[in-house]
Short mmCIF file of N, CA, C and O in Angstrom, two decimals:
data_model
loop_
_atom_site.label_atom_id
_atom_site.label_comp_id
_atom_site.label_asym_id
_atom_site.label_seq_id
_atom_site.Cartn_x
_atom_site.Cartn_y
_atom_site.Cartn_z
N UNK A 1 -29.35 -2.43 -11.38
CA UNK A 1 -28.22 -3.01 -12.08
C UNK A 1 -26.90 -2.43 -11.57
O UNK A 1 -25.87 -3.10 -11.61
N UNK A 2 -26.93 -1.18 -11.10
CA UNK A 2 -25.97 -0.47 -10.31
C UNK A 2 -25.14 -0.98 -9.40
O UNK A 2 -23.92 -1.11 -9.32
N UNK A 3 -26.07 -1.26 -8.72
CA UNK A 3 -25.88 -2.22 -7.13
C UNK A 3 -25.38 -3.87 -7.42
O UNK A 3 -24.65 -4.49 -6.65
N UNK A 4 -25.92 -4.40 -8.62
CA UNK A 4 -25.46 -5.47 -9.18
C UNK A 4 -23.94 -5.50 -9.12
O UNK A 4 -23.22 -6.03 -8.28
N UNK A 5 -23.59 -4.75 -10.34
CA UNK A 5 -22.21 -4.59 -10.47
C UNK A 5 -21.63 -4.10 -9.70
O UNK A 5 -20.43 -4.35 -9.83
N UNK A 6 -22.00 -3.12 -8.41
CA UNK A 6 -20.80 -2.95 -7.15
C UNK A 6 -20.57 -3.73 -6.59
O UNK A 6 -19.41 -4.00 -6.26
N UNK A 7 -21.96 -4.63 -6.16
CA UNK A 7 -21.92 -6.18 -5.42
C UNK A 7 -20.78 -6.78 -5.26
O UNK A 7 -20.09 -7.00 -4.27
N UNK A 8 -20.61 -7.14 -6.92
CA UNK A 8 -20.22 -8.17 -7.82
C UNK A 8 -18.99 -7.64 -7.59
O UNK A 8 -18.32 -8.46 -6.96
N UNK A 9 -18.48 -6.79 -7.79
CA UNK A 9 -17.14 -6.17 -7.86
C UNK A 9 -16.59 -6.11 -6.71
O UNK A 9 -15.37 -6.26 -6.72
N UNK A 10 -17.31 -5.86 -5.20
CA UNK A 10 -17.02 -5.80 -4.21
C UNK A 10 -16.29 -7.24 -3.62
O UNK A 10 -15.22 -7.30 -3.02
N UNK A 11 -17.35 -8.55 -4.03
CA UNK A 11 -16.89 -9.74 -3.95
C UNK A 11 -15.76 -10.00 -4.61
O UNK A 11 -15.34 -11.03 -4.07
N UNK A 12 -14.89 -9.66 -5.58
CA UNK A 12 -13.94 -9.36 -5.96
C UNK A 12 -12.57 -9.17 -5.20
O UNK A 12 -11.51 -9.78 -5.07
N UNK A 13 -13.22 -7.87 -4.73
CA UNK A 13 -12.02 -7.35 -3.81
C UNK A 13 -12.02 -7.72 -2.54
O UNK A 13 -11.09 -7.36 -1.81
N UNK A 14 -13.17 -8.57 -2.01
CA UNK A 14 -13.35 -9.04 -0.86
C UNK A 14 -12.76 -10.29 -1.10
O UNK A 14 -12.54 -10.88 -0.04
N UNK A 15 -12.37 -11.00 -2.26
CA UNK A 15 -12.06 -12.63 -1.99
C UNK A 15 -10.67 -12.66 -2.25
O UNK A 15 -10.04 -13.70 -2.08
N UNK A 16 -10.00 -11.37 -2.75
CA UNK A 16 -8.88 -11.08 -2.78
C UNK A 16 -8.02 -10.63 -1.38
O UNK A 16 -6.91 -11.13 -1.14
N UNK A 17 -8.61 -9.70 -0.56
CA UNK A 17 -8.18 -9.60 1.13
C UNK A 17 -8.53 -11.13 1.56
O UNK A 17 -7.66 -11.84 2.06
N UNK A 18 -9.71 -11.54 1.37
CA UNK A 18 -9.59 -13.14 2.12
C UNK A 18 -8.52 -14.36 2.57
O UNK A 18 -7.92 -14.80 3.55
N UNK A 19 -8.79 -14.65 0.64
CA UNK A 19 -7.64 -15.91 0.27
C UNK A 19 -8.47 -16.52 0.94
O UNK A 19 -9.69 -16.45 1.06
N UNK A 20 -7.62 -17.20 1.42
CA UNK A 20 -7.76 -18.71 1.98
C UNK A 20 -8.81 -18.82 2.98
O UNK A 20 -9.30 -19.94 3.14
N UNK A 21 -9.26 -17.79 3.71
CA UNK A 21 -10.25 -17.40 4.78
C UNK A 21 -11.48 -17.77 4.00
O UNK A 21 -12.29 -18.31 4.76
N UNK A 22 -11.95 -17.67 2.72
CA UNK A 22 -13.10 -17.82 2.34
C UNK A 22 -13.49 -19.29 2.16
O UNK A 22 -14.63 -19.73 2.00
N UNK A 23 -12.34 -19.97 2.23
CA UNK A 23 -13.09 -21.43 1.89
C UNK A 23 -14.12 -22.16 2.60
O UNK A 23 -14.89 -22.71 1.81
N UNK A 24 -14.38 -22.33 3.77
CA UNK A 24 -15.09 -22.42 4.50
C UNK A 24 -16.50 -22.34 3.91
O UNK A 24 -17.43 -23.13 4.11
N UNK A 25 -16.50 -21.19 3.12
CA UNK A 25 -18.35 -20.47 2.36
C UNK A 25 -17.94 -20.83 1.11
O UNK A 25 -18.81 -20.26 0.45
N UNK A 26 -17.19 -21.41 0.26
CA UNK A 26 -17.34 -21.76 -1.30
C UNK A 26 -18.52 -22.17 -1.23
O UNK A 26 -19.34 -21.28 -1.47
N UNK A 27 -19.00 -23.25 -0.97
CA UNK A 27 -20.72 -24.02 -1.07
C UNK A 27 -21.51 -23.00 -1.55
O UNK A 27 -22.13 -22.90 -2.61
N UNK A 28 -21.36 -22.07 -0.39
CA UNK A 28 -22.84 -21.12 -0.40
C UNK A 28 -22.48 -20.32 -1.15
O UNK A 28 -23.34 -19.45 -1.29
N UNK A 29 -21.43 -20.13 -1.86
CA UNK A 29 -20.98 -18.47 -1.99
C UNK A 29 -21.03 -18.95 -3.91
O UNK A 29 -21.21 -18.13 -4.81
N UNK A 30 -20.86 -20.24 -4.07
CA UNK A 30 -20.88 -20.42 -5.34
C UNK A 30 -22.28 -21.23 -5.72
O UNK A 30 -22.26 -21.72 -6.85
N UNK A 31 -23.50 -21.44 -4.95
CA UNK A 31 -24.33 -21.59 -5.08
C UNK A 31 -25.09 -20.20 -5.51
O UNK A 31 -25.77 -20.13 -6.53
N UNK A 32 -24.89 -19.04 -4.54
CA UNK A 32 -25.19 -17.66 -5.06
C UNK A 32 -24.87 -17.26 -7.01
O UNK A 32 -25.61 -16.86 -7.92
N UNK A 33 -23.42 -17.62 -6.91
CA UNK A 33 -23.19 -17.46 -7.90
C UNK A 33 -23.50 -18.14 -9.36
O UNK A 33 -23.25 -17.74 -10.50
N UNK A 34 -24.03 -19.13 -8.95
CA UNK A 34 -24.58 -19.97 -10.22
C UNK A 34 -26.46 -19.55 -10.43
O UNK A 34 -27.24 -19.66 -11.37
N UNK A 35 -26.54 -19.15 -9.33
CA UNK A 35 -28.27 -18.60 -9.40
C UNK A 35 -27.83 -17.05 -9.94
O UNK A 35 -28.79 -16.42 -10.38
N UNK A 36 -26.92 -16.55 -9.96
CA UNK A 36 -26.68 -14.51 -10.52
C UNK A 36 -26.36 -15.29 -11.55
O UNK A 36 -26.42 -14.51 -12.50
N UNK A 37 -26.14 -16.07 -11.85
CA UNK A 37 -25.42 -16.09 -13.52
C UNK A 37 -26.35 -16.24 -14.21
O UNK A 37 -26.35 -15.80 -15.35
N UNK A 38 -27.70 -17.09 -13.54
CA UNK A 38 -29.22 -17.04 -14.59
C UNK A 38 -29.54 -15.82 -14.68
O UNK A 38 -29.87 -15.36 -15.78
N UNK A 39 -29.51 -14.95 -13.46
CA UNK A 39 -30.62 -14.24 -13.25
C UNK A 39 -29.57 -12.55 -14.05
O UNK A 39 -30.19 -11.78 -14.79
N UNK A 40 -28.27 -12.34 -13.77
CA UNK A 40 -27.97 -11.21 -13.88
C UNK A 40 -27.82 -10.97 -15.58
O UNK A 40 -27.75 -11.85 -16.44
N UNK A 41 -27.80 -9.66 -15.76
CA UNK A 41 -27.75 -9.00 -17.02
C UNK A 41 -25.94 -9.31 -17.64
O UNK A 41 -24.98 -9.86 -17.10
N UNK A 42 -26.13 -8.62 -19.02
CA UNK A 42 -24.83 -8.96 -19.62
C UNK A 42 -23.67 -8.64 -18.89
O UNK A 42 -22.62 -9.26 -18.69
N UNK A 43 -24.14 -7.38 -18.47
CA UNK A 43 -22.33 -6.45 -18.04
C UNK A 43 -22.38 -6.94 -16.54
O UNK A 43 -21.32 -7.42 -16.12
N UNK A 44 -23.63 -6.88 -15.52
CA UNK A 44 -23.29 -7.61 -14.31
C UNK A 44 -22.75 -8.77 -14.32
O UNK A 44 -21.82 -9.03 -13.56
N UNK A 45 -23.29 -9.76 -15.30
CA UNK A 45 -22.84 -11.23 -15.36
C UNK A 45 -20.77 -10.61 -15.78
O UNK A 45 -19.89 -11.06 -15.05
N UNK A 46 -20.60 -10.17 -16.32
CA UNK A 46 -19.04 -9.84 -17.22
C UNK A 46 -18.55 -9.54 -15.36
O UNK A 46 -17.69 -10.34 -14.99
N UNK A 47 -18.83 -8.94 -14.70
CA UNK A 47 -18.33 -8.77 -13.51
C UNK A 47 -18.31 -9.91 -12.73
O UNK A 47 -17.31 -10.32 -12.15
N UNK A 48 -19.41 -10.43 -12.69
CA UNK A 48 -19.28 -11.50 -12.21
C UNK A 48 -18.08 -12.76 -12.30
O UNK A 48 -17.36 -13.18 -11.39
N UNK A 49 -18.16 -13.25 -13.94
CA UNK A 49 -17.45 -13.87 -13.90
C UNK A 49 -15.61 -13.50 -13.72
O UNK A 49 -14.60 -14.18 -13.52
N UNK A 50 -15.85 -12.33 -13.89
CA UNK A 50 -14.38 -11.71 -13.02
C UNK A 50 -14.09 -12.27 -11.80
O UNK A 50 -13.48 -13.26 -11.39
N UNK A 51 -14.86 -11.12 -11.21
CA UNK A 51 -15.18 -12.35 -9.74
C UNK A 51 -14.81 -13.25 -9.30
O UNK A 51 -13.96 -13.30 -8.41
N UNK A 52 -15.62 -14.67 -10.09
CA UNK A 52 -15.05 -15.72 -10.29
C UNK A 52 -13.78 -16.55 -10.21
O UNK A 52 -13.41 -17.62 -9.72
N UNK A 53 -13.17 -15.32 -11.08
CA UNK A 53 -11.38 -15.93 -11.33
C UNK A 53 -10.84 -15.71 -10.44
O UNK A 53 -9.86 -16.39 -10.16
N UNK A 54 -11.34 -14.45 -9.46
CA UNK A 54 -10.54 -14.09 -8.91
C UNK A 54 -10.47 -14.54 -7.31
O UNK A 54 -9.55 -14.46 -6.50
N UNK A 55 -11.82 -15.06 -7.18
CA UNK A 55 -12.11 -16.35 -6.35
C UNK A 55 -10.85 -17.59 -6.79
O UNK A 55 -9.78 -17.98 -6.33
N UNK A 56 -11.53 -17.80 -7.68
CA UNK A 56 -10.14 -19.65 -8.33
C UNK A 56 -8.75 -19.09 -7.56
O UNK A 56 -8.17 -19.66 -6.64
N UNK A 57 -8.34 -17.69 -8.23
CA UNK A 57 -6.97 -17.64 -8.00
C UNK A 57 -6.69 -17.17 -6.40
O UNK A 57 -5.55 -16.98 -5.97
N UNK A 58 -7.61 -17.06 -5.77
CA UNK A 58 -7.49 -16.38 -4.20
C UNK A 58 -7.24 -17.80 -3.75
O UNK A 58 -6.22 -18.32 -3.31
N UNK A 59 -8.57 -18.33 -4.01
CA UNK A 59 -8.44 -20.22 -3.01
C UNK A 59 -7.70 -21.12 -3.86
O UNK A 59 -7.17 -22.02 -3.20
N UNK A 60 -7.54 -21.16 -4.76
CA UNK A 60 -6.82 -22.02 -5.57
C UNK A 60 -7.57 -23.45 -5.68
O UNK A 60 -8.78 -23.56 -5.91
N UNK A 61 -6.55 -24.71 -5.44
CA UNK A 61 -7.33 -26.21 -5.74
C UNK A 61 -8.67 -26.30 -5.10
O UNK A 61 -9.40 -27.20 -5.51
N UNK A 62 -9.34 -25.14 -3.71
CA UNK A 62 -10.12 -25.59 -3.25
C UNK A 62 -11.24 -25.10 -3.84
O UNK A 62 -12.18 -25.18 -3.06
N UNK A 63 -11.63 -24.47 -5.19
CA UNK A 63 -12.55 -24.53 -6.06
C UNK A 63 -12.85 -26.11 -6.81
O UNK A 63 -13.82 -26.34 -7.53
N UNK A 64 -11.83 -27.06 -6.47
CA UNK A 64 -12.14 -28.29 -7.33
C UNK A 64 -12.49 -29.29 -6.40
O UNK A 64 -12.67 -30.44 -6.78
N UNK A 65 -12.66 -28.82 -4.74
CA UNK A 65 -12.64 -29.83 -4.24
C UNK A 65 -14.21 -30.05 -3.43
O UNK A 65 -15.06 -29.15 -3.45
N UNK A 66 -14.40 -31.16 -2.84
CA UNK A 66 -16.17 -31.25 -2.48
C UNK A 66 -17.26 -31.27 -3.02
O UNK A 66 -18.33 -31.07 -2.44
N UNK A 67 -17.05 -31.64 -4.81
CA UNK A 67 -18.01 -31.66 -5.46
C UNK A 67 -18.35 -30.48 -5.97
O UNK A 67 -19.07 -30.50 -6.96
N UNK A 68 -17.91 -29.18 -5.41
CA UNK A 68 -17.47 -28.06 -6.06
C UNK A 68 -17.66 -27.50 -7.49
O UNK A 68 -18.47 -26.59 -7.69
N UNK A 69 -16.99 -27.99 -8.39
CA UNK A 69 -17.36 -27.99 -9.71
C UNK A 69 -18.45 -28.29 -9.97
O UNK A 69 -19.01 -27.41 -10.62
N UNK A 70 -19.40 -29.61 -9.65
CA UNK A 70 -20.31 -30.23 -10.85
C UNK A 70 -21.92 -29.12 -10.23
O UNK A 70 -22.99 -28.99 -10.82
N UNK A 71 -21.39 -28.34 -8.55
CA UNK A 71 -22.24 -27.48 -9.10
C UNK A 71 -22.20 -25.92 -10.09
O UNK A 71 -23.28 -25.54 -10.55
N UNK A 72 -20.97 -25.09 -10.35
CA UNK A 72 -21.01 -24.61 -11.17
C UNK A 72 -20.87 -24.78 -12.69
O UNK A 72 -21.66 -24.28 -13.48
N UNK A 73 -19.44 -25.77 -13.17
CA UNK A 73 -18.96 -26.20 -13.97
C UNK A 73 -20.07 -26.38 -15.42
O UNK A 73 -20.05 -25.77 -16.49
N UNK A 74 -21.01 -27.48 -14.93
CA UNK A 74 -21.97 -27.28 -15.72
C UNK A 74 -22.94 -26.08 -16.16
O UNK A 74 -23.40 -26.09 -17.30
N UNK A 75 -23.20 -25.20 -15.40
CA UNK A 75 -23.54 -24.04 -15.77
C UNK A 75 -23.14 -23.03 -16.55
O UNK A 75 -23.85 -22.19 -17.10
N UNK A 76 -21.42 -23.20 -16.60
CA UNK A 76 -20.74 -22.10 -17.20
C UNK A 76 -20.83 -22.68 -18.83
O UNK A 76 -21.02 -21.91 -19.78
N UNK A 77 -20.67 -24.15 -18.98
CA UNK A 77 -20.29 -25.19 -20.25
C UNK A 77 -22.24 -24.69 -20.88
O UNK A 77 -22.34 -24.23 -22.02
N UNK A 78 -23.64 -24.87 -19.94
CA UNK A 78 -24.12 -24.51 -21.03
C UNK A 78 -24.26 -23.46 -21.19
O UNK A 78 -25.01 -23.34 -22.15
N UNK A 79 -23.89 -22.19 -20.68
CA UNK A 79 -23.90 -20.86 -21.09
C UNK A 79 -22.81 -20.60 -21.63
O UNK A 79 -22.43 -19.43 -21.50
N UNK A 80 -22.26 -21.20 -22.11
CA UNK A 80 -21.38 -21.44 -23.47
C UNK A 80 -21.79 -21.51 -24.52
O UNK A 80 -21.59 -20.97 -25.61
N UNK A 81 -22.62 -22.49 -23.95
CA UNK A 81 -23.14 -23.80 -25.46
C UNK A 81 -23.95 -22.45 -25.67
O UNK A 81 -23.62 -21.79 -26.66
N UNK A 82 -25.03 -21.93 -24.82
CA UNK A 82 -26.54 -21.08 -25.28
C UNK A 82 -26.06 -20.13 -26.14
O UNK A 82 -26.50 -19.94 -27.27
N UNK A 83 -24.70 -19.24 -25.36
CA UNK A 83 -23.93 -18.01 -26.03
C UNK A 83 -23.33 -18.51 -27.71
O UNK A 83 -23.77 -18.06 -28.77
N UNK A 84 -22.49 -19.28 -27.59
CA UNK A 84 -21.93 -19.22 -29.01
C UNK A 84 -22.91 -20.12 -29.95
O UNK A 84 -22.68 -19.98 -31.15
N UNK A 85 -23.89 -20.95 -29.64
CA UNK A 85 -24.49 -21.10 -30.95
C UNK A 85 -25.92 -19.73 -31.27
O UNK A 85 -26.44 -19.66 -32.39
N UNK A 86 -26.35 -18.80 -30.11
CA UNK A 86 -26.73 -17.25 -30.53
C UNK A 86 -26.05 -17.00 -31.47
O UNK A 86 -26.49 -17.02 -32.62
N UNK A 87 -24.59 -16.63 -31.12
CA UNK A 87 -23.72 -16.04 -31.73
C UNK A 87 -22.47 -16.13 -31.04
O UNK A 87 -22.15 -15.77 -29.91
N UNK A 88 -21.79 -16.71 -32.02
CA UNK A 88 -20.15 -17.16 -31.55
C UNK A 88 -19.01 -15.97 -31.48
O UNK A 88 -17.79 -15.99 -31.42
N UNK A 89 -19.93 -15.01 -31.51
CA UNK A 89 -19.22 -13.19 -30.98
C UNK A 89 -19.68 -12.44 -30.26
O UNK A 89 -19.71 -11.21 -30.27
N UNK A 90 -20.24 -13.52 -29.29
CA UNK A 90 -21.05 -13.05 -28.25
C UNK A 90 -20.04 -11.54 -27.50
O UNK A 90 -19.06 -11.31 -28.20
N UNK A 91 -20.14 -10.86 -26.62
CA UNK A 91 -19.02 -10.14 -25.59
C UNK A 91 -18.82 -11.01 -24.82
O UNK A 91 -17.65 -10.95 -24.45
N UNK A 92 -19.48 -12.02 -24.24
CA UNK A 92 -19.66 -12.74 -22.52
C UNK A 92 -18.67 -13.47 -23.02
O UNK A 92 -17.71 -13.49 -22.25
N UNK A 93 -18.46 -14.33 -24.37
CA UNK A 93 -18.01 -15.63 -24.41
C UNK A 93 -16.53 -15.31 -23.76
O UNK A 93 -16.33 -15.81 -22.65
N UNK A 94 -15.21 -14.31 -24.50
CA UNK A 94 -14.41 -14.34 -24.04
C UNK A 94 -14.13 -14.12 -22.37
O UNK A 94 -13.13 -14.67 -21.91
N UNK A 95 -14.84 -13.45 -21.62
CA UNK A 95 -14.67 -13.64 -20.13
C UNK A 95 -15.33 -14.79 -19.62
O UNK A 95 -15.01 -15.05 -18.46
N UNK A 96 -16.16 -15.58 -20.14
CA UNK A 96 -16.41 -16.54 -19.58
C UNK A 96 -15.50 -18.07 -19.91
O UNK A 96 -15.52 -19.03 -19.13
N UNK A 97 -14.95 -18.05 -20.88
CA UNK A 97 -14.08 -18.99 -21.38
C UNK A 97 -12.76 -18.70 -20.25
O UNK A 97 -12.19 -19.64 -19.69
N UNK A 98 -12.36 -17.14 -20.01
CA UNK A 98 -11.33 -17.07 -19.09
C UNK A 98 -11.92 -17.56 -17.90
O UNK A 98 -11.78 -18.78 -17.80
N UNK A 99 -12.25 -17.28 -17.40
CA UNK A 99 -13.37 -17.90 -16.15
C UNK A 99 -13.10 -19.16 -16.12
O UNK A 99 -12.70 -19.65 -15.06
N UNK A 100 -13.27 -20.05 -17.39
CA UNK A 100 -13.76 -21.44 -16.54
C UNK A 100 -12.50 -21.85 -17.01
O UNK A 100 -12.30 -22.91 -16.43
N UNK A 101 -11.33 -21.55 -17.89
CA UNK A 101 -10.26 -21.54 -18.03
C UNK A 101 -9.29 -21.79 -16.82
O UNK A 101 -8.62 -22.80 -16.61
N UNK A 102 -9.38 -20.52 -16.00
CA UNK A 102 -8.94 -20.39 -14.67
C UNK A 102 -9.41 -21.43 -13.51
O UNK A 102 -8.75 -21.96 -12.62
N UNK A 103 -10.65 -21.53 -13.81
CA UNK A 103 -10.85 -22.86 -12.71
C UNK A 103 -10.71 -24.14 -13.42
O UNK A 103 -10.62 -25.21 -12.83
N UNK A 104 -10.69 -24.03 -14.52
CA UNK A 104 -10.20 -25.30 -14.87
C UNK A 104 -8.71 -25.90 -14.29
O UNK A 104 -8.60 -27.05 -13.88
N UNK A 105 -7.87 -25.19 -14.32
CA UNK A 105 -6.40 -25.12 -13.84
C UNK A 105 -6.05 -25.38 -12.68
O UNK A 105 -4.96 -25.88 -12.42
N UNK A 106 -7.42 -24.92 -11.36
CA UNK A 106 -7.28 -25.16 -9.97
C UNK A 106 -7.86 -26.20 -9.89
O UNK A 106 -7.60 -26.86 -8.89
N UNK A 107 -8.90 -26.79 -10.91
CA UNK A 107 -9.61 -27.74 -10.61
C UNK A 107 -8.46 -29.26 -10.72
O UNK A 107 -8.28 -29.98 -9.73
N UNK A 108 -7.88 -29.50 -11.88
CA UNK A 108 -6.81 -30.34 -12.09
C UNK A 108 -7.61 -30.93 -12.56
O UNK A 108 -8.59 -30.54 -13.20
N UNK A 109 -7.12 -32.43 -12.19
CA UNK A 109 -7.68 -33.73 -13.06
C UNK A 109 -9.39 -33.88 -12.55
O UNK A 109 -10.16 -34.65 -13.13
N UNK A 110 -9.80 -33.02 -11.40
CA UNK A 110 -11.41 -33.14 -11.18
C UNK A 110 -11.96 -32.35 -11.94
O UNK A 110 -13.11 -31.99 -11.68
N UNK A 111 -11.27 -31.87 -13.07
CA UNK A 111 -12.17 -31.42 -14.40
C UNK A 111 -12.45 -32.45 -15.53
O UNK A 111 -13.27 -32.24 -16.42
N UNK A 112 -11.71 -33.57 -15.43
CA UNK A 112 -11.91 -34.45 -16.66
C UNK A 112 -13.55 -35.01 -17.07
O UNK A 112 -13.91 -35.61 -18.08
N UNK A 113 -14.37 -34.54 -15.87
CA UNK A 113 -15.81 -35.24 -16.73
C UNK A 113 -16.05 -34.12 -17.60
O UNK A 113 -16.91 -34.33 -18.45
N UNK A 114 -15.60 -33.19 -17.62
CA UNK A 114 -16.03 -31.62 -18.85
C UNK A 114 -14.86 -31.95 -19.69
O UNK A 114 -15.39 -32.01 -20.80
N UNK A 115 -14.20 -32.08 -19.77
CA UNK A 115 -12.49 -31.94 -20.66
C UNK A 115 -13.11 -32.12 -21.87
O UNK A 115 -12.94 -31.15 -22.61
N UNK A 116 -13.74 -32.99 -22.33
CA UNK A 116 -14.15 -33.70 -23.48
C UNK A 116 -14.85 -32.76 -24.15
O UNK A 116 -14.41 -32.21 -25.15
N UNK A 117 -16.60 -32.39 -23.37
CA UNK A 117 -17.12 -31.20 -23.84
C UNK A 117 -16.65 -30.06 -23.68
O UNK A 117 -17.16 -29.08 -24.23
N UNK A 118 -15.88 -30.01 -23.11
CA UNK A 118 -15.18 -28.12 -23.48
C UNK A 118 -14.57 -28.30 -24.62
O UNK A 118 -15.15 -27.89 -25.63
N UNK A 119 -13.43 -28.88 -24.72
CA UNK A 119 -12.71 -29.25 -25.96
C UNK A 119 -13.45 -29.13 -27.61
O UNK A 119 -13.12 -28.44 -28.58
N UNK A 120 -14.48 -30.04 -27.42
CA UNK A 120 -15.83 -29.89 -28.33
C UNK A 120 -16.29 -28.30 -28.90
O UNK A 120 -16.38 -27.86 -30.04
N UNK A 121 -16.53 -27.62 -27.46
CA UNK A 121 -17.29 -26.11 -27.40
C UNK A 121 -16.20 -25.24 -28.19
O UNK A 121 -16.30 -24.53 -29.19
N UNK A 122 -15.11 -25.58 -27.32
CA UNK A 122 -14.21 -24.41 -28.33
C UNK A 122 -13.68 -25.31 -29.32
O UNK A 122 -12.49 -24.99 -29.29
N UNK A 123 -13.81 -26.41 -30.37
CA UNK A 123 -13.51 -26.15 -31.40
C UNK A 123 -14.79 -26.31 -32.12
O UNK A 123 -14.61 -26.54 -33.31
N UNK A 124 -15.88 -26.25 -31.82
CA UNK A 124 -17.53 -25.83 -32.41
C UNK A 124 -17.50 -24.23 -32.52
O UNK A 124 -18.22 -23.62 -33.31
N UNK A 125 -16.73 -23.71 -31.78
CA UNK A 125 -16.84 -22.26 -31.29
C UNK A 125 -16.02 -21.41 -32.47
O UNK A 125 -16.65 -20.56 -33.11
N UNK A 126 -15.34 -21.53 -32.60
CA UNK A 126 -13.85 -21.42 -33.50
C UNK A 126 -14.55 -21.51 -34.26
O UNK A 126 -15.17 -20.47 -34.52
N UNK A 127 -14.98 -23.18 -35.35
CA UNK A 127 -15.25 -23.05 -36.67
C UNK A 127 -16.63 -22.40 -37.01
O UNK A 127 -16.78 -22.14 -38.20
N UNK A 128 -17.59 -22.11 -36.24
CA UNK A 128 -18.47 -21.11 -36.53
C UNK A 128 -18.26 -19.87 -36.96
O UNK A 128 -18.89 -19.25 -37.81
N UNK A 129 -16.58 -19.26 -35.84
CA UNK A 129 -16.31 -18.28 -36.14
C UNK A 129 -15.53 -17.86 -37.24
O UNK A 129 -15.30 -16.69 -37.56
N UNK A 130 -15.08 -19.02 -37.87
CA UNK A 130 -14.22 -19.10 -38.99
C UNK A 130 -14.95 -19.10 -40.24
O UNK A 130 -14.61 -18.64 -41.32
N UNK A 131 -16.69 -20.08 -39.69
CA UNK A 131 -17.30 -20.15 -41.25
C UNK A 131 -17.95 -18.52 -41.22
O UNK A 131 -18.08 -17.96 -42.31
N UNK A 132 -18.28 -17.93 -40.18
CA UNK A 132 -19.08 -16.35 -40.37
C UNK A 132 -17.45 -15.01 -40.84
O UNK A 132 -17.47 -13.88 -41.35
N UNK A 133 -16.82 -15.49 -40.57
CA UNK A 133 -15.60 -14.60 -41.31
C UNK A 133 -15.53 -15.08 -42.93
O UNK A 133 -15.42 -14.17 -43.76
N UNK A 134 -15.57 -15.89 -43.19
CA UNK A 134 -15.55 -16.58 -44.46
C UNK A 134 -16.67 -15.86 -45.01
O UNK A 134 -16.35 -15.51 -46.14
N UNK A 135 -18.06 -15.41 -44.67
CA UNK A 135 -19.08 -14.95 -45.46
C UNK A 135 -18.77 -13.46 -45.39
O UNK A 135 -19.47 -12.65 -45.99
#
């Protein structure tokens, strides 16, 4: 799990010296990343989706482009869905909401087939968390 999270962190600081140099490997590099997001633990996955953002914000629009999204996008929306109906105080939820937040933004209008169900998630998300404060 060690090696997980240096990995993970390393890709980080590696897509940050990149920028724009990495686009070329989005495909593969976010195919990796949608198979660690099944497979890695809580706090590796929390690095991960750091990672992530910090990918969106290195390459910018070219996280939304080539079909790009519909292979992560959906992954992050149901490990949403899985996390907040567990429990809508999950730790993951808030870095992963920033996460797809952030690529939502580079993605632009090639996010609108999710717009609808995200929208949904966080206000399903919210009033769960509103009816378990209430008890």
């Amino acid at each position: 799990r060690r090696v997980q999270v240096a990995v993970t962190s390393s890709l980080g600081v590696f897509a940050d010296a990149a920028r724009e140099l990495l686009v070329p490997y989005l495909g593969g590099l976010y195919k990796v990343i949608v198979h660690a997001l099944d497979t890695y633990g809580t706090r590796s996955r929390l690095v991960l989706l750091d990672a992530m953002g910090v990918i969106a914000e290195c390459v910018g629009q070219a996280v939304g482009r080539d079909g790009l999204p519909a292979m992560y996008v959906p992954r992050m929306l149901r490990m949403w869905n899985d996390l907040a109906t567990a429990d809508p105080f999950d730790r993951s939820l808030l870095p992963l909401m920033e996460c797809l937040g952030s690529h939502a933004v580079y993605i632009g209008l090639n996010f609108q087939p999710w717009a609808l169900e995200t929208f949904e998630m966080a206000m399903s998300t919210i009033e769960a968390c509103m009816i378990m404060i209430a008890h």
